Amino acid sequence: MTDTEPPPAPRGACPTLDNPMRVADGLLARFRPEAGLTPDQVAALAQAAKTYGNGLIEVTARGNLQIRGLSDTSTDAFRRALNQAGIMAQPVPAIETSPIAGNDPKELADPRSLARKLRAVCDAALAKGPLSPKLSIVLASGGQVLLDGLKADIRLVARSDGWALDVGSTSLGILGEDGVPGAVEAILEALQEMGPKARGEHLDRAAMAGTLNELRPLAEPGARALGMTIGPLSLAAGAPGLRIGLPFGQVRAEQVEELARTMQLYGVSELHPAPERTFVLLGFSARALRDLAPALAAFGYLTRPDVGMAQLSLCSGAERAEGGIIQAAEVAKALYATRTDVVDGSFHLHVSTCAKGCPHAGRPGLVLDGGELRLYRAEGAKPLATLDAAAIEAGVVSLAERIRDNRRSGETTLMVLDRLGHQ
């Protein structure tokens, strides 16, 4: 980084297509496609990421697309390439539904009509004044692609007798579907009165509940469904779907080009980014499903659950080291590749730009700080490893050996790291 180059933005900033965020490896654009992507659009996305960025494509934990490595001179051309391909970003605030909503025989309610009504409510609110660009509305309708684990300013959970309403992390009650748009309108008005950065957690939820005339008490909040399915999906009328994972949420443009070609080959009509760093593929025959999954696995996609990989969570990001750029996903892949008990679920991998507004701020673990791996939020702790951008695996393997050599009976990896960082 030169003396005149602006520093990376801390977490809490909200990158979009129109306003990408500066990070260690250039500008980062994040967006949610308004509709599923055809094979040609998937190919166009890969080509644009390779031509105008550094060729790295990510899917976030919320199911948004991220394109890394854009520059001040390439972002306009990148947006034009997407427009020419017919790839449009969903407007803000985000209204999040399952990518198989209305086509999932296991869902409790079809949220699509309600989502359209809420989009009109949001558009009307934005005509009066700004809302936080990070504001999110989640419609958790159950089924095979769960949204219950996503944080939300306004959460609506489908139940047999209506939609349970949460604001922030507080359950307010239950509404009939006809009462939901008016309630959301009132919540947005209250947020606008507080200012353009106000979020659901900033509201007086008890007072808010008292203003919603159609709100009924919720006898039992109900357990929040959690979990993720990688692999085949069963859709309405017996049609198949396939949910595939991206290893630690990141792939290269060449892998996405292979994905587009594979979609063409097996008659897959559309792709949807989905929560938990996955893609959902739709519109193909049951006969094609048998060969589709192994074909995609050959290009590095996850087509069945990987328990070991699920043990290592991370914040997507990159750091500028002395020898170049280090991607957090590359470090995670190297840790996973050690195939030892190092990856045991006891630690999270942060990046230093998480320092403000990190969505996983409470999770202990390692932080990638430039080229060094350190204990997260441990003042005075020594670096645990110094990584070479050209040989990340060597530094990670060395750290894994230190962990094995110093592990005491019953210790987790985090316990060993804590001792090593303070010796």
Tab-separated table of C-alpha atoms in Angstrom:
chain	number	residue	atom	x	y	z
A	1	MET	CA	0.000	0.000	0.000
A	2	THR	CA	1.398	3.410	-0.949
A	3	ASP	CA	1.429	6.391	1.395
A	4	THR	CA	-1.326	8.020	-0.639
A	5	GLU	CA	-3.576	4.960	-0.946
A	6	PRO	CA	-6.570	5.079	1.415
A	7	PRO	CA	-6.555	2.420	4.129
A	8	PRO	CA	-8.972	-0.515	4.029
A	9	ALA	CA	-12.391	0.270	5.481
A	10	PRO	CA	-13.288	-1.333	8.801
A	11	ARG	CA	-16.202	-3.714	9.130
A	12	GLY	CA	-19.416	-1.820	9.568
A	13	ALA	CA	-19.087	-0.205	6.152
A	14	CYS	CA	-21.524	-1.656	3.634
A	15	PRO	CA	-20.129	-2.298	0.142
A	16	THR	CA	-22.524	-2.279	-2.794
A	17	LEU	CA	-22.227	-2.300	-6.568
A	18	ASP	CA	-22.561	1.480	-6.647
A	19	ASN	CA	-20.317	2.077	-3.635
A	20	PRO	CA	-17.672	-0.652	-3.356
A	21	MET	CA	-15.562	-0.775	-0.211
A	22	ARG	CA	-11.793	-0.418	-0.162
A	23	VAL	CA	-10.116	-3.491	1.340
A	24	ALA	CA	-6.593	-4.880	1.273
A	25	ASP	CA	-6.850	-6.370	-2.223
A	26	GLY	CA	-8.644	-3.462	-3.901
A	27	LEU	CA	-12.327	-2.569	-3.994
A	28	LEU	CA	-14.971	-5.030	-2.865
A	29	ALA	CA	-18.468	-5.030	-4.421
A	30	ARG	CA	-21.308	-6.907	-2.735
A	31	PHE	CA	-24.770	-7.513	-4.140
A	32	ARG	CA	-27.678	-9.932	-4.206
A	33	PRO	CA	-28.979	-10.735	-7.699
A	34	GLU	CA	-32.623	-9.828	-8.132
A	35	ALA	CA	-33.314	-13.155	-9.851
A	36	GLY	CA	-31.640	-16.475	-10.533
A	37	LEU	CA	-28.703	-16.429	-12.946
A	38	THR	CA	-28.771	-18.358	-16.219
A	39	PRO	CA	-25.671	-20.265	-17.383
A	40	ASP	CA	-24.804	-17.392	-19.737
A	41	GLN	CA	-25.115	-14.903	-16.883
A	42	VAL	CA	-22.929	-17.052	-14.623
A	43	ALA	CA	-20.294	-17.104	-17.369
A	44	ALA	CA	-20.589	-13.323	-17.806
A	45	LEU	CA	-20.152	-12.797	-14.060
A	46	ALA	CA	-16.980	-14.908	-14.069
A	47	GLN	CA	-15.578	-13.057	-17.074
A	48	ALA	CA	-16.311	-9.660	-15.516
A	49	ALA	CA	-14.704	-10.688	-12.210
A	50	LYS	CA	-11.595	-11.838	-14.055
A	51	THR	CA	-11.404	-8.849	-16.384
A	52	TYR	CA	-12.166	-6.047	-13.929
A	53	GLY	CA	-11.265	-7.618	-10.556
A	54	ASN	CA	-8.736	-10.126	-9.309
A	55	GLY	CA	-10.911	-13.089	-10.296
A	56	LEU	CA	-12.017	-14.004	-6.775
A	57	ILE	CA	-15.752	-14.519	-6.271
A	58	GLU	CA	-17.317	-15.088	-2.869
A	59	VAL	CA	-20.693	-15.968	-1.427
A	60	THR	CA	-21.227	-14.572	2.062
A	61	ALA	CA	-22.898	-16.233	5.024
A	62	ARG	CA	-26.073	-14.301	4.105
A	63	GLY	CA	-25.995	-15.453	0.496
A	64	ASN	CA	-24.694	-12.267	-1.129
A	65	LEU	CA	-22.179	-12.258	-3.968
A	66	GLN	CA	-18.851	-10.489	-3.452
A	67	ILE	CA	-16.398	-9.570	-6.188
A	68	ARG	CA	-12.874	-8.783	-5.024
A	69	GLY	CA	-9.988	-6.810	-6.471
A	70	LEU	CA	-11.866	-4.106	-8.373
A	71	SER	CA	-10.203	-0.720	-8.806
A	72	ASP	CA	-11.213	2.909	-9.084
A	73	THR	CA	-10.804	2.653	-12.854
A	74	SER	CA	-12.566	-0.700	-13.363
A	75	THR	CA	-15.739	-0.483	-11.273
A	76	ASP	CA	-17.794	1.379	-13.874
A	77	ALA	CA	-16.836	-1.153	-16.550
A	78	PHE	CA	-17.683	-4.003	-14.168
A	79	ARG	CA	-21.153	-2.585	-13.555
A	80	ARG	CA	-21.689	-2.125	-17.288
A	81	ALA	CA	-20.707	-5.749	-17.919
A	82	LEU	CA	-23.291	-6.924	-15.408
A	83	ASN	CA	-25.962	-4.661	-16.910
A	84	GLN	CA	-25.211	-5.968	-20.397
A	85	ALA	CA	-25.622	-9.509	-19.087
A	86	GLY	CA	-28.961	-8.604	-17.489
A	87	ILE	CA	-27.682	-9.134	-13.940
A	88	MET	CA	-29.493	-6.714	-11.647
A	89	ALA	CA	-28.881	-6.170	-7.947
A	90	GLN	CA	-31.731	-6.384	-5.474
A	91	PRO	CA	-32.406	-2.913	-4.074
A	92	VAL	CA	-31.890	-2.031	-0.428
A	93	PRO	CA	-33.023	-2.727	2.165
A	94	ALA	CA	-32.533	-6.438	1.683
A	95	ILE	CA	-35.662	-8.580	1.822
A	96	GLU	CA	-34.357	-12.101	2.215
A	97	THR	CA	-36.313	-15.220	1.287
A	98	SER	CA	-35.346	-18.797	0.501
A	99	PRO	CA	-34.053	-19.257	-3.065
A	100	ILE	CA	-36.608	-22.060	-3.466
A	101	ALA	CA	-39.499	-20.131	-1.892
A	102	GLY	CA	-42.813	-21.210	-3.393
A	103	ASN	CA	-41.184	-24.353	-4.782
A	104	ASP	CA	-40.371	-26.067	-1.498
A	105	PRO	CA	-42.910	-28.659	-0.327
A	106	LYS	CA	-41.442	-28.490	3.178
A	107	GLU	CA	-41.886	-24.743	3.736
A	108	LEU	CA	-44.588	-23.550	6.135
A	109	ALA	CA	-45.716	-20.667	3.913
A	110	ASP	CA	-44.916	-19.202	0.517
A	111	PRO	CA	-43.334	-15.801	1.327
A	112	ARG	CA	-43.131	-14.398	-2.203
A	113	SER	CA	-46.354	-12.377	-2.201
A	114	LEU	CA	-45.521	-10.920	1.196
A	115	ALA	CA	-42.003	-10.073	0.018
A	116	ARG	CA	-43.444	-8.103	-2.908
A	117	LYS	CA	-45.731	-6.170	-0.581
A	118	LEU	CA	-42.824	-5.390	1.752
A	119	ARG	CA	-40.719	-4.175	-1.176
A	120	ALA	CA	-43.458	-1.648	-1.942
A	121	VAL	CA	-43.474	-0.600	1.723
A	122	CYS	CA	-39.694	-0.138	1.667
A	123	ASP	CA	-39.785	1.843	-1.580
A	124	ALA	CA	-42.409	4.163	-0.101
A	125	ALA	CA	-40.336	4.622	3.052
A	126	LEU	CA	-37.195	5.427	1.034
A	127	ALA	CA	-39.143	8.080	-0.883
A	128	LYS	CA	-39.578	9.877	2.445
A	129	GLY	CA	-36.019	9.526	3.745
A	130	PRO	CA	-32.991	7.237	4.067
A	131	LEU	CA	-32.733	3.948	5.927
A	132	SER	CA	-29.595	2.197	7.105
A	133	PRO	CA	-27.983	0.469	4.095
A	134	LYS	CA	-27.351	-2.536	6.345
A	135	LEU	CA	-31.016	-2.893	7.303
A	136	SER	CA	-32.333	-6.393	6.651
A	137	ILE	CA	-35.770	-7.981	6.570
A	138	VAL	CA	-35.780	-11.776	6.763
A	139	LEU	CA	-38.792	-13.929	5.882
A	140	ALA	CA	-38.047	-17.316	7.434
A	141	SER	CA	-40.593	-19.680	5.912
A	142	GLY	CA	-38.967	-22.957	6.946
A	143	GLY	CA	-38.209	-25.711	4.485
A	144	GLN	CA	-34.931	-26.988	3.111
A	145	VAL	CA	-33.016	-23.687	2.888
A	146	LEU	CA	-33.228	-22.172	6.347
A	147	LEU	CA	-32.839	-18.458	7.046
A	148	ASP	CA	-33.415	-18.704	10.783
A	149	GLY	CA	-29.725	-18.297	11.605
A	150	LEU	CA	-29.416	-14.942	9.809
A	151	LYS	CA	-29.326	-11.807	11.921
A	152	ALA	CA	-32.167	-9.450	11.036
A	153	ASP	CA	-33.501	-6.044	11.960
A	154	ILE	CA	-37.007	-7.281	11.150
A	155	ARG	CA	-37.606	-11.030	11.166
A	156	LEU	CA	-40.871	-12.666	10.160
A	157	VAL	CA	-41.137	-16.366	10.931
A	158	ALA	CA	-43.859	-18.418	9.287
A	159	ARG	CA	-46.202	-20.248	11.634
A	160	SER	CA	-49.459	-22.101	11.133
A	161	ASP	CA	-51.427	-19.104	12.453
A	162	GLY	CA	-49.522	-16.214	10.890
A	163	TRP	CA	-46.089	-14.594	10.951
A	164	ALA	CA	-44.162	-14.192	14.211
A	165	LEU	CA	-42.479	-10.777	14.340
A	166	ASP	CA	-39.021	-10.154	15.805
A	167	VAL	CA	-37.355	-6.744	15.873
A	168	GLY	CA	-33.671	-6.887	16.628
A	169	SER	CA	-33.458	-10.035	18.705
A	170	THR	CA	-36.753	-9.443	20.525
A	171	SER	CA	-39.973	-11.312	19.778
A	172	LEU	CA	-42.907	-8.878	19.663
A	173	GLY	CA	-45.809	-11.200	18.851
A	174	ILE	CA	-47.640	-12.612	15.850
A	175	LEU	CA	-49.494	-11.055	12.919
A	176	GLY	CA	-51.813	-12.256	10.209
A	177	GLU	CA	-50.234	-11.842	6.788
A	178	ASP	CA	-52.503	-8.886	5.956
A	179	GLY	CA	-51.222	-7.063	9.041
A	180	VAL	CA	-47.533	-7.472	8.275
A	181	PRO	CA	-47.066	-4.629	5.729
A	182	GLY	CA	-48.596	-2.044	8.070
A	183	ALA	CA	-46.455	-3.226	10.968
A	184	VAL	CA	-43.273	-3.066	8.910
A	185	GLU	CA	-44.250	0.415	7.674
A	186	ALA	CA	-44.575	1.583	11.289
A	187	ILE	CA	-41.212	0.057	12.230
A	188	LEU	CA	-39.469	1.744	9.288
A	189	GLU	CA	-41.009	5.097	10.227
A	190	ALA	CA	-39.713	4.682	13.781
A	191	LEU	CA	-36.239	3.880	12.467
A	192	GLN	CA	-36.256	6.923	10.192
A	193	GLU	CA	-37.162	9.137	13.123
A	194	MET	CA	-33.983	7.897	14.852
A	195	GLY	CA	-31.730	8.634	11.887
A	196	PRO	CA	-30.199	6.957	8.813
A	197	LYS	CA	-27.985	4.576	10.816
A	198	ALA	CA	-30.739	3.251	13.101
A	199	ARG	CA	-31.150	-0.510	13.302
A	200	GLY	CA	-33.789	-2.731	14.834
A	201	GLU	CA	-31.783	-3.204	18.026
A	202	HIS	CA	-31.893	0.559	18.649
A	203	LEU	CA	-35.682	0.684	18.939
A	204	ASP	CA	-37.634	0.518	22.178
A	205	ARG	CA	-39.217	-2.796	21.246
A	206	ALA	CA	-41.808	-2.840	24.024
A	207	ALA	CA	-43.024	0.618	23.035
A	208	MET	CA	-43.000	-0.415	19.375
A	209	ALA	CA	-45.155	-3.455	20.115
A	210	GLY	CA	-47.692	-1.225	21.840
A	211	THR	CA	-48.229	0.762	18.629
A	212	LEU	CA	-48.994	-2.271	16.437
A	213	ASN	CA	-52.731	-2.736	16.764
A	214	GLU	CA	-52.949	-6.055	14.898
A	215	LEU	CA	-50.165	-7.680	16.908
A	216	ARG	CA	-51.251	-10.655	19.005
A	217	PRO	CA	-49.338	-12.256	21.873
A	218	LEU	CA	-47.233	-15.219	20.884
A	219	ALA	CA	-48.017	-18.091	23.227
A	220	GLU	CA	-44.775	-19.945	22.503
A	221	PRO	CA	-41.883	-18.366	20.600
A	222	GLY	CA	-40.896	-21.777	19.227
A	223	ALA	CA	-37.427	-23.138	18.647
A	224	ARG	CA	-35.453	-21.531	15.845
A	225	ALA	CA	-34.601	-24.090	13.187
A	226	LEU	CA	-30.893	-24.302	12.477
A	227	GLY	CA	-28.775	-26.377	10.154
A	228	MET	CA	-27.725	-26.498	6.529
A	229	THR	CA	-28.267	-29.016	3.780
A	230	ILE	CA	-25.631	-29.563	1.117
A	231	GLY	CA	-26.718	-31.882	-1.652
A	232	PRO	CA	-29.992	-32.735	-3.426
A	233	LEU	CA	-33.193	-30.777	-2.753
A	234	SER	CA	-36.731	-32.073	-3.282
A	235	LEU	CA	-38.896	-29.479	-5.019
A	236	ALA	CA	-42.578	-29.258	-5.824
A	237	ALA	CA	-43.971	-31.732	-8.353
A	238	GLY	CA	-41.012	-34.011	-7.738
A	239	ALA	CA	-38.446	-31.819	-9.483
A	240	PRO	CA	-34.868	-31.914	-8.138
A	241	GLY	CA	-32.579	-29.135	-7.015
A	242	LEU	CA	-28.973	-29.172	-5.850
A	243	ARG	CA	-27.299	-27.053	-3.190
A	244	ILE	CA	-23.524	-26.841	-3.459
A	245	GLY	CA	-20.980	-25.195	-1.187
A	246	LEU	CA	-17.987	-22.985	-1.900
A	247	PRO	CA	-14.948	-24.013	0.157
A	248	PHE	CA	-14.784	-21.298	2.822
A	249	GLY	CA	-16.987	-19.136	0.640
A	250	GLN	CA	-14.492	-18.356	-2.117
A	251	VAL	CA	-13.800	-19.626	-5.636
A	252	ARG	CA	-11.855	-18.359	-8.617
A	253	ALA	CA	-13.433	-17.086	-11.814
A	254	GLU	CA	-12.161	-20.149	-13.679
A	255	GLN	CA	-14.148	-22.396	-11.351
A	256	VAL	CA	-17.251	-20.299	-11.972
A	257	GLU	CA	-16.685	-20.581	-15.730
A	258	GLU	CA	-16.569	-24.368	-15.305
A	259	LEU	CA	-19.765	-24.136	-13.277
A	260	ALA	CA	-21.466	-22.253	-16.139
A	261	ARG	CA	-20.320	-24.858	-18.672
A	262	THR	CA	-21.531	-27.674	-16.412
A	263	MET	CA	-24.919	-25.959	-16.057
A	264	GLN	CA	-25.192	-25.839	-19.858
A	265	LEU	CA	-24.137	-29.463	-20.205
A	266	TYR	CA	-26.667	-30.827	-17.734
A	267	GLY	CA	-29.551	-28.502	-18.599
A	268	VAL	CA	-29.492	-26.445	-15.367
A	269	SER	CA	-31.582	-23.343	-15.989
A	270	GLU	CA	-30.629	-21.101	-13.066
A	271	LEU	CA	-28.332	-20.524	-10.104
A	272	HIS	CA	-29.168	-18.676	-6.877
A	273	PRO	CA	-26.616	-17.563	-4.271
A	274	ALA	CA	-27.828	-18.873	-0.904
A	275	PRO	CA	-27.001	-18.526	2.805
A	276	GLU	CA	-24.045	-20.296	4.379
A	277	ARG	CA	-21.809	-19.617	1.365
A	278	THR	CA	-23.704	-21.844	-1.065
A	279	PHE	CA	-25.301	-21.917	-4.507
A	280	VAL	CA	-28.677	-23.470	-5.298
A	281	LEU	CA	-29.099	-24.939	-8.792
A	282	LEU	CA	-32.585	-25.328	-10.255
A	283	GLY	CA	-34.348	-26.339	-13.453
A	284	PHE	CA	-32.852	-29.682	-14.474
A	285	SER	CA	-34.049	-33.260	-14.747
A	286	ALA	CA	-33.857	-36.013	-12.150
A	287	ARG	CA	-31.743	-37.986	-14.615
A	288	ALA	CA	-29.152	-35.179	-14.758
A	289	LEU	CA	-28.834	-35.043	-10.952
A	290	ARG	CA	-26.900	-38.309	-10.769
A	291	ASP	CA	-23.957	-36.973	-12.784
A	292	LEU	CA	-24.251	-33.264	-11.968
A	293	ALA	CA	-22.965	-33.493	-8.400
A	294	PRO	CA	-19.743	-35.424	-9.181
A	295	ALA	CA	-19.083	-33.163	-12.166
A	296	LEU	CA	-19.169	-30.102	-9.912
A	297	ALA	CA	-17.152	-31.800	-7.173
A	298	ALA	CA	-14.360	-32.251	-9.726
A	299	PHE	CA	-14.079	-28.447	-9.935
A	300	GLY	CA	-13.779	-27.999	-6.162
A	301	TYR	CA	-17.411	-27.438	-5.157
A	302	LEU	CA	-18.869	-29.163	-2.118
A	303	THR	CA	-21.740	-31.431	-3.116
A	304	ARG	CA	-22.246	-33.194	0.202
A	305	PRO	CA	-21.786	-32.163	3.830
A	306	ASP	CA	-18.187	-31.857	5.007
A	307	VAL	CA	-18.167	-32.104	8.786
A	308	GLY	CA	-14.503	-31.162	9.055
A	309	MET	CA	-14.841	-28.019	6.977
A	310	ALA	CA	-17.894	-26.967	8.992
A	311	GLN	CA	-15.671	-26.936	12.079
A	312	LEU	CA	-13.765	-23.887	10.851
A	313	SER	CA	-15.652	-20.600	10.535
A	314	LEU	CA	-14.111	-17.406	9.224
A	315	CYS	CA	-14.660	-13.792	8.280
A	316	SER	CA	-14.080	-13.365	4.564
A	317	GLY	CA	-11.400	-10.815	3.866
A	318	ALA	CA	-7.811	-10.189	2.871
A	319	GLU	CA	-4.703	-8.684	4.423
A	320	ARG	CA	-1.768	-6.936	2.826
A	321	ALA	CA	1.478	-8.632	3.865
A	322	GLU	CA	5.047	-7.725	2.975
A	323	GLY	CA	5.142	-10.252	0.135
A	324	GLY	CA	1.661	-9.648	-1.245
A	325	ILE	CA	-2.012	-10.211	-0.450
A	326	ILE	CA	-3.171	-13.039	1.818
A	327	GLN	CA	-6.810	-14.144	1.624
A	328	ALA	CA	-8.446	-15.429	4.800
A	329	ALA	CA	-10.032	-18.204	2.732
A	330	GLU	CA	-6.559	-19.345	1.639
A	331	VAL	CA	-5.449	-19.566	5.266
A	332	ALA	CA	-8.604	-21.518	6.135
A	333	LYS	CA	-8.008	-23.946	3.270
A	334	ALA	CA	-4.415	-24.457	4.403
A	335	LEU	CA	-5.529	-25.110	7.995
A	336	TYR	CA	-8.149	-27.567	6.788
A	337	ALA	CA	-5.620	-29.309	4.545
A	338	THR	CA	-3.420	-30.189	7.532
A	339	ARG	CA	-5.974	-32.952	8.189
A	340	THR	CA	-5.193	-32.986	11.867
A	341	ASP	CA	-7.234	-32.317	14.966
A	342	VAL	CA	-6.162	-28.658	14.673
A	343	VAL	CA	-9.532	-27.768	13.147
A	344	ASP	CA	-11.755	-28.749	16.070
A	345	GLY	CA	-14.441	-26.050	16.145
A	346	SER	CA	-12.862	-24.177	19.048
A	347	PHE	CA	-11.718	-21.079	17.128
A	348	HIS	CA	-12.854	-18.605	14.489
A	349	LEU	CA	-10.574	-16.986	11.902
A	350	HIS	CA	-10.858	-13.181	11.888
A	351	VAL	CA	-9.133	-10.541	9.761
A	352	SER	CA	-7.781	-7.336	11.268
A	353	THR	CA	-10.272	-5.153	9.383
A	354	CYS	CA	-12.992	-6.831	11.478
A	355	ALA	CA	-11.868	-4.596	14.344
A	356	LYS	CA	-15.005	-2.443	14.122
A	357	GLY	CA	-18.384	-3.921	13.451
A	358	CYS	CA	-17.306	-7.565	13.119
A	359	PRO	CA	-20.392	-9.800	12.904
A	360	HIS	CA	-18.494	-12.462	14.849
A	361	ALA	CA	-16.904	-10.139	17.402
A	362	GLY	CA	-17.736	-12.409	20.329
A	363	ARG	CA	-16.078	-15.485	18.853
A	364	PRO	CA	-12.559	-16.225	20.123
A	365	GLY	CA	-9.854	-17.424	17.799
A	366	LEU	CA	-7.113	-16.275	15.471
A	367	VAL	CA	-6.820	-12.992	13.607
A	368	LEU	CA	-4.943	-12.545	10.344
A	369	ASP	CA	-3.147	-9.233	10.846
A	370	GLY	CA	-1.058	-8.381	7.814
A	371	GLY	CA	1.114	-11.469	7.382
A	372	GLU	CA	0.833	-12.563	11.009
A	373	LEU	CA	-1.548	-14.908	12.765
A	374	ARG	CA	-2.275	-13.737	16.303
A	375	LEU	CA	-4.721	-14.470	19.079
A	376	TYR	CA	-7.878	-12.424	18.505
A	377	ARG	CA	-8.275	-9.522	20.945
A	378	ALA	CA	-5.341	-10.591	23.103
A	379	GLU	CA	-3.311	-7.545	24.079
A	380	GLY	CA	0.393	-8.276	24.288
A	381	ALA	CA	0.184	-11.762	22.805
A	382	LYS	CA	3.036	-12.802	20.526
A	383	PRO	CA	2.481	-13.656	16.854
A	384	LEU	CA	1.791	-17.354	16.438
A	385	ALA	CA	2.950	-17.530	12.823
A	386	THR	CA	4.291	-15.246	10.121
A	387	LEU	CA	2.972	-16.169	6.697
A	388	ASP	CA	4.604	-15.689	3.335
A	389	ALA	CA	2.011	-14.691	0.741
A	390	ALA	CA	3.789	-16.907	-1.777
A	391	ALA	CA	3.888	-19.953	0.507
A	392	ILE	CA	0.981	-19.757	2.935
A	393	GLU	CA	0.792	-23.511	3.374
A	394	ALA	CA	4.339	-23.730	4.782
A	395	GLY	CA	3.587	-21.298	7.611
A	396	VAL	CA	0.278	-22.990	8.429
A	397	VAL	CA	1.824	-26.472	8.462
A	398	SER	CA	4.527	-25.217	10.836
A	399	LEU	CA	1.876	-23.793	13.167
A	400	ALA	CA	-0.102	-27.043	13.047
A	401	GLU	CA	3.037	-28.958	14.069
A	402	ARG	CA	3.575	-26.609	17.021
A	403	ILE	CA	-0.009	-27.158	18.114
A	404	ARG	CA	0.381	-30.939	17.959
A	405	ASP	CA	3.711	-30.860	19.773
A	406	ASN	CA	2.397	-28.647	22.601
A	407	ARG	CA	-1.108	-30.027	23.050
A	408	ARG	CA	-1.885	-31.378	26.494
A	409	SER	CA	-4.478	-34.016	27.218
A	410	GLY	CA	-8.000	-32.624	26.888
A	411	GLU	CA	-6.951	-29.282	25.376
A	412	THR	CA	-8.704	-27.689	22.433
A	413	THR	CA	-6.727	-25.948	19.722
A	414	LEU	CA	-7.744	-22.575	21.144
A	415	MET	CA	-6.339	-23.523	24.554
A	416	VAL	CA	-2.994	-24.453	22.977
A	417	LEU	CA	-2.915	-21.246	20.938
A	418	ASP	CA	-3.642	-19.189	24.030
A	419	ARG	CA	-0.657	-20.739	25.844
A	420	LEU	CA	1.645	-20.354	22.835
A	421	GLY	CA	0.652	-16.712	22.374
A	422	HIS	CA	1.491	-15.839	25.962
A	423	GLN	CA	4.712	-17.811	26.433
